Short mmCIF file of C-alpha atoms and ligand atoms in Angstrom, two decimals:
data_model
loop_
_atom_site.label_atom_id
_atom_site.label_comp_id
_atom_site.label_asym_id
_atom_site.label_seq_id
_atom_site.Cartn_x
_atom_site.Cartn_y
_atom_site.Cartn_z
CA UNK U 797 0.00 0.00 0.00
CA UNK U 798 1.36 3.41 -0.89
CA UNK U 799 1.51 6.13 1.75
CA UNK U 800 -0.86 9.02 1.08
CA UNK U 801 0.98 12.25 0.19
CA UNK U 802 1.32 14.42 3.25
CA UNK U 803 0.34 18.08 3.15
CA UNK U 804 3.21 20.48 3.85
CA UNK U 805 1.82 21.28 7.29
CA UNK U 806 1.93 17.55 8.14
CA UNK U 807 5.57 17.04 7.24
CA UNK U 808 7.83 15.83 10.03
CA UNK U 809 10.95 17.92 10.63
CA UNK U 810 13.26 15.62 8.64
CA UNK U 811 11.11 16.16 5.57
CA UNK U 812 11.13 19.96 5.52
CA UNK U 813 14.71 20.11 6.70
CA UNK U 814 15.72 17.58 4.06
CA UNK U 815 14.16 19.63 1.28
CA UNK U 816 15.94 22.79 2.40
CA UNK U 817 19.31 21.06 2.86
CA UNK U 818 19.43 19.40 -0.58
CA UNK U 819 21.38 22.26 -2.14
CA UNK U 820 22.62 25.11 0.02
CA UNK U 821 24.94 28.08 -0.07
CA UNK U 822 28.11 27.39 1.87
CA UNK U 823 30.89 29.81 2.64
CA UNK U 824 31.11 33.09 0.81
CA UNK U 825 33.80 33.20 -1.85
CA UNK U 826 33.80 36.98 -2.13
CA UNK U 827 37.49 37.90 -2.34
CA UNK U 828 39.09 40.78 -0.45
CA UNK U 829 40.23 42.26 -3.76
CA UNK U 830 39.48 41.32 -7.31
CA UNK U 831 42.11 40.67 -9.95
CA UNK U 832 44.79 43.37 -10.26
CA UNK U 833 43.41 45.09 -7.17
CA UNK U 834 40.06 45.87 -8.81
CA UNK U 835 37.30 46.91 -6.47
CA UNK U 836 34.47 45.19 -8.31
CA UNK U 837 34.00 42.40 -10.88
CA UNK U 838 31.59 42.58 -13.82
CA UNK U 839 30.33 39.33 -15.40
CA UNK U 840 28.22 39.84 -18.51
CA UNK U 841 26.32 36.79 -19.71
CA UNK U 842 24.26 36.25 -22.81
CA UNK U 843 21.88 33.30 -22.84
CA UNK U 844 21.90 32.60 -26.58
CA UNK U 845 18.74 30.48 -26.72
CA UNK U 846 17.81 31.47 -30.27
CA UNK U 847 15.25 29.05 -31.80
CA UNK U 848 15.31 26.70 -28.79
CA UNK U 849 12.91 28.99 -26.90
CA UNK U 850 10.22 28.00 -29.38
CA UNK U 851 11.44 24.40 -29.89
CA UNK U 852 11.24 23.86 -26.13
CA UNK U 853 7.60 24.99 -26.24
CA UNK U 854 6.59 22.73 -29.14
CA UNK U 855 8.22 24.42 -32.10
CA UNK U 856 5.10 25.14 -34.17
CA UNK U 857 5.45 28.86 -34.73
CA UNK U 858 7.48 30.04 -37.70
CA UNK U 859 7.10 33.58 -36.36
CA UNK U 860 8.63 32.72 -33.00
CA UNK U 861 11.36 30.66 -34.68
CA UNK U 862 12.20 33.72 -36.79
CA UNK U 863 12.40 35.74 -33.59
CA UNK U 864 14.99 33.20 -32.45
CA UNK U 865 16.81 33.64 -35.74
CA UNK U 866 17.02 37.38 -35.04
CA UNK U 867 19.14 36.45 -32.02
CA UNK U 868 21.81 34.85 -34.17
CA UNK U 869 21.44 37.06 -37.24
CA UNK U 870 21.39 40.50 -35.62
CA UNK U 871 21.76 40.02 -31.85
CA UNK U 872 25.01 38.13 -31.42
CA UNK U 873 26.93 40.09 -34.11
CA UNK U 874 25.88 43.37 -32.45
CA UNK U 875 27.00 42.07 -29.06
CA UNK U 876 30.33 40.74 -30.36
CA UNK U 877 31.04 44.04 -32.10
CA UNK U 878 30.47 45.97 -28.87
CA UNK U 879 32.56 43.55 -26.77
CA UNK U 880 35.42 43.87 -29.25
CA UNK U 881 35.21 47.65 -29.34
CA UNK U 882 35.23 47.82 -25.53
CA UNK U 883 37.84 45.04 -25.28
CA UNK U 884 35.92 43.03 -22.67
CA UNK U 885 35.26 39.32 -22.28
CA UNK U 886 31.86 37.78 -21.64
CA UNK U 887 30.14 34.41 -21.33
CA UNK U 888 27.56 32.92 -23.68
CA UNK U 889 25.34 30.15 -22.33
CA UNK U 890 24.25 28.09 -25.33
CA UNK U 891 21.80 25.17 -25.59
CA UNK U 892 23.48 22.39 -27.58
CA UNK U 893 20.77 22.48 -30.27
CA UNK U 894 21.34 26.22 -30.77
CA UNK U 895 25.04 25.44 -31.18
CA UNK U 896 24.28 22.74 -33.74
CA UNK U 897 22.03 25.17 -35.64
CA UNK U 898 24.71 27.88 -35.56
CA UNK U 899 28.16 26.30 -35.26
CA UNK U 900 29.94 29.24 -36.93
CA UNK U 901 28.59 31.60 -34.30
CA UNK U 902 30.03 29.42 -31.52
CA UNK U 903 33.41 29.22 -33.23
CA UNK U 904 33.49 32.99 -33.59
CA UNK U 905 32.53 33.53 -29.93
CA UNK U 906 35.44 31.32 -28.83
CA UNK U 907 37.84 32.77 -31.40
CA UNK U 908 37.16 36.26 -30.01
CA UNK U 909 38.16 35.12 -26.53
CA UNK U 910 34.77 34.65 -24.90
CA UNK U 911 33.47 31.70 -22.93
CA UNK U 912 30.69 29.28 -23.85
CA UNK U 913 28.85 27.57 -21.00
CA UNK U 914 26.26 24.79 -20.86
CA UNK U 915 22.59 25.72 -21.10
CA UNK U 916 20.79 22.41 -21.59
CA UNK U 917 20.21 20.40 -24.75
CA UNK U 918 17.18 22.10 -26.32
CA UNK U 919 16.50 24.59 -23.49
CA UNK U 920 14.38 21.88 -21.87
CA UNK U 921 12.89 22.55 -18.43
CA UNK U 922 15.52 20.43 -16.72
CA UNK U 923 13.48 20.06 -13.53
CA UNK U 924 10.81 18.15 -15.49
CA UNK U 925 13.22 15.74 -17.21
CA UNK U 926 13.57 12.24 -15.66
CA UNK U 927 16.96 11.89 -13.87
CA UNK U 928 18.53 9.43 -16.32
CA UNK U 929 17.56 11.59 -19.29
CA UNK U 930 18.76 14.76 -17.60
CA UNK U 931 22.14 13.19 -16.98
CA UNK U 932 22.46 12.00 -20.58
CA UNK U 933 21.37 15.40 -21.96
CA UNK U 934 23.89 17.42 -19.94
CA UNK U 935 26.71 15.04 -20.91
CA UNK U 936 25.66 15.05 -24.57
CA UNK U 937 25.48 18.85 -24.48
CA UNK U 938 29.00 19.13 -23.07
CA UNK U 939 30.30 16.75 -25.77
CA UNK U 940 28.45 18.68 -28.48
CA UNK U 941 29.77 22.09 -27.46
CA UNK U 942 33.28 20.70 -27.15
CA UNK U 943 33.09 19.10 -30.58
CA UNK U 944 31.95 22.34 -32.21
CA UNK U 945 34.27 24.78 -30.43
CA UNK U 946 37.21 22.61 -29.37
CA UNK U 947 36.74 23.80 -25.79
CA UNK U 948 35.04 21.74 -23.06
CA UNK U 949 32.63 23.94 -21.06
CA UNK U 950 33.45 24.40 -17.36
CA UNK U 951 30.23 26.10 -16.26
CA UNK U 952 26.48 25.70 -16.53
CA UNK U 953 23.42 27.88 -16.36
CA UNK U 954 20.46 25.52 -16.22
CA UNK U 955 17.73 26.47 -18.73
CA UNK U 956 15.11 26.76 -15.99
CA UNK U 957 17.38 28.52 -13.46
CA UNK U 958 16.56 25.66 -11.14
CA UNK U 959 17.91 22.29 -9.99
CA UNK U 960 16.16 18.94 -10.08
CA UNK U 961 16.98 16.23 -7.51
CA UNK U 962 20.02 15.26 -9.57
CA UNK U 963 21.28 18.44 -11.27
CA UNK U 964 24.06 19.20 -8.80
CA UNK U 965 25.19 15.57 -8.80
CA UNK U 966 25.42 15.65 -12.61
CA UNK U 967 27.37 18.91 -12.53
CA UNK U 968 29.82 17.31 -10.10
CA UNK U 969 30.18 14.25 -12.33
CA UNK U 970 30.91 16.59 -15.23
CA UNK U 971 33.65 18.13 -13.09
CA UNK U 972 32.30 21.65 -13.56
CA UNK U 973 34.08 24.61 -12.04
CA UNK U 974 30.92 26.59 -11.46
CA UNK U 975 27.17 26.90 -11.78
CA UNK U 976 25.29 30.12 -12.42
CA UNK U 977 21.59 29.37 -11.85
CA UNK U 978 20.85 30.02 -8.17
CA UNK U 979 20.05 32.96 -5.95
CA UNK U 980 21.38 32.63 -2.39
CA UNK U 981 23.74 35.64 -2.48
CA UNK U 982 24.92 38.54 -4.59
CA UNK U 983 28.54 37.40 -4.45
CA UNK U 984 30.09 34.00 -5.28
CA UNK U 985 29.71 31.16 -2.81
CA UNK U 986 30.51 27.47 -2.47
CA UNK U 987 27.72 25.00 -3.26
CA UNK U 988 26.80 22.51 -0.55
CA UNK U 989 25.36 19.16 -1.67
CA UNK U 990 23.27 17.56 1.14
CA UNK U 991 25.62 18.93 3.77
CA UNK U 992 28.79 18.18 1.83
CA UNK U 993 31.04 20.98 0.57
CA UNK U 994 31.51 20.51 -3.18
CA UNK U 995 34.36 22.86 -4.09
CA UNK U 996 32.06 24.13 -6.84
CA UNK U 997 31.49 27.85 -7.21
CA UNK U 998 28.06 29.40 -7.55
CA UNK U 999 27.94 32.70 -9.44
CA UNK U 1000 24.46 33.75 -8.42
CA UNK U 1001 21.88 35.14 -10.83
CA UNK U 1002 18.86 37.27 -10.01
CA UNK U 1003 15.73 38.01 -12.05
CA UNK U 1004 16.27 41.69 -11.27
CA UNK U 1005 19.47 41.53 -13.31
CA UNK U 1006 17.85 39.82 -16.33
CA UNK U 1007 16.66 41.75 -19.39
CA UNK U 1008 13.92 39.24 -20.28
CA UNK U 1009 12.00 39.93 -17.08
CA UNK U 1010 11.33 43.52 -18.15
CA UNK U 1011 11.09 43.17 -21.92
CA UNK U 1012 9.58 39.79 -22.75
CA UNK U 1013 6.33 39.58 -24.67
CA UNK U 1014 3.93 36.83 -25.69
CA UNK U 1015 1.41 37.49 -28.44
CA UNK U 1016 -1.27 35.16 -27.03
CA UNK U 1017 -0.77 35.74 -23.36
CA UNK U 1018 -1.09 38.87 -21.25
CA UNK U 1019 2.70 39.11 -21.08
CA UNK U 1020 3.93 42.48 -22.36
CA UNK U 1021 7.08 44.53 -21.75
CA UNK U 1022 6.23 46.48 -18.61
CA UNK U 1023 9.31 48.60 -18.05
CA UNK U 1024 10.79 51.29 -20.27
CA UNK U 1025 14.46 51.22 -21.29
CA UNK U 1026 15.42 54.18 -19.06
CA UNK U 1027 14.00 52.42 -16.02
CA UNK U 1028 15.76 49.15 -16.87
CA UNK U 1029 19.02 51.06 -17.23
CA UNK U 1030 18.40 52.71 -13.87
CA UNK U 1031 17.85 49.32 -12.17
CA UNK U 1032 20.96 47.76 -13.73
CA UNK U 1033 23.07 50.84 -12.91
CA UNK U 1034 21.96 50.81 -9.28
CA UNK U 1035 22.75 47.10 -9.07
CA UNK U 1036 26.21 47.84 -10.44
CA UNK U 1037 26.75 50.87 -8.18
CA UNK U 1038 25.81 48.75 -5.16
CA UNK U 1039 28.21 46.00 -6.18
CA UNK U 1040 30.96 48.57 -6.66
CA UNK U 1041 30.25 50.11 -3.26
CA UNK U 1042 30.35 46.64 -1.61
CA UNK U 1043 33.43 45.49 -3.54
CA UNK U 1044 31.34 42.66 -4.92
CA UNK U 1045 30.23 41.01 -8.14
CA UNK U 1046 27.88 42.51 -10.70
CA UNK U 1047 26.50 39.68 -12.83
CA UNK U 1048 24.04 40.58 -15.58
CA UNK U 1049 22.06 38.14 -17.74
CA UNK U 1050 20.92 39.23 -21.18
CA UNK U 1051 19.46 37.55 -24.26
CA UNK U 1052 20.52 38.34 -27.84
CA UNK U 1053 16.85 38.41 -28.96
CA UNK U 1054 15.90 40.79 -26.14
CA UNK U 1055 18.60 43.39 -25.43
CA UNK U 1056 19.99 44.14 -28.90
CA UNK U 1057 17.13 46.16 -30.42
CA UNK U 1058 17.99 49.69 -31.47
CA UNK U 1059 15.92 51.17 -28.67
CA UNK U 1060 17.55 49.00 -26.01
CA UNK U 1061 21.15 48.21 -26.83
CA UNK U 1062 22.29 51.58 -25.47
CA UNK U 1063 21.41 50.26 -21.98
CA UNK U 1064 24.30 47.82 -22.16
CA UNK U 1065 26.66 50.25 -23.91
CA UNK U 1066 25.96 52.97 -21.36
CA UNK U 1067 26.36 50.53 -18.48
CA UNK U 1068 29.77 49.43 -19.76
CA UNK U 1069 30.85 53.08 -20.11
CA UNK U 1070 29.59 53.82 -16.60
CA UNK U 1071 31.48 50.85 -15.10
CA UNK U 1072 34.66 51.58 -17.04
CA UNK U 1073 34.64 55.20 -15.87
CA UNK U 1074 35.20 53.97 -12.30
CA UNK U 1075 38.68 52.88 -13.35
CA UNK U 1076 39.05 49.86 -11.07
CA UNK U 1077 36.50 47.37 -12.38
CA UNK U 1078 37.45 43.90 -13.63
CA UNK U 1079 35.41 42.68 -16.62
CA UNK U 1080 35.81 38.92 -16.98
CA UNK U 1081 34.13 35.75 -18.14
CA UNK U 1082 32.27 33.66 -15.58
CA UNK U 1083 34.96 30.98 -15.76
CA UNK U 1084 37.72 33.50 -15.02
CA UNK U 1085 35.81 34.87 -12.06
CA UNK U 1086 34.97 31.41 -10.68
CA UNK U 1087 38.61 30.30 -10.97
CA UNK U 1088 39.84 33.50 -9.35
CA UNK U 1089 37.57 33.28 -6.30
CA UNK U 1090 38.34 29.59 -5.92
CA UNK U 1091 42.08 30.23 -5.96
CA UNK U 1092 41.75 33.16 -3.55
CA UNK U 1093 39.80 30.96 -1.13
CA UNK U 1094 42.33 28.14 -1.46
CA UNK U 1095 39.61 25.74 -2.64
ZN1 LIG Q 1434 17.90 30.39 -21.69
#
């Protein structure tokens, strides 16, 4: 006979404690100083989902697939041009299917000195994938990206910004240096797996520092962009100013099919100018930052 599901208010302590302790933030890995004595680190990431946003949702809409194509056709070139002009390195999180659709883009990203991190197979909601399949997909994705670019990814941003029961275990099996999908701090920290320190770095994200939250739109749902570009710039700038004040990390997530429009791209350009004007800010890829904080902490 199967036990009836308990309601949350009926759970014994080991149940609610067990849920909370599955994946936790361990010690802070915020360094005293950033590389070359910089006061603050800036990590720019671009989740280059392209057509996989629509494929993940069923892949029926030619219109939405063409929106994904904008990301590779206009978005990424515009981003790469700006990064080159400003001489800064960034990280692109790429679903393996997007990489297979656009291998030349991935090669160019690597050739220009940027990092490519794991972002699922087809942008699947990894928390809904059965454990065995999730494991196989992450491994296949790592192999695929490595085959295309010649570089094995060392970091992951899960497509759903969430962990299933097995995600952290899979990341450890993959030998990843870092994850960038969770929220427990503003600065880097060590991931704890059921009470065990992992030596893996978390570079925390936040919806506040994500362009899609403010600008996304869905034709057949009530979802519409609800914040103007000036306001989004103001939020991002305040997040950066706070990180600079605290000597911390400013990590910003953007999407090529969201941030690169002519009315929006200035937000990123202006933000980079603003950060550079401080004089002691370290722009780096996620992998560089994760390795730096790990070394500083003697992990
Ligand atoms: Zn994504």
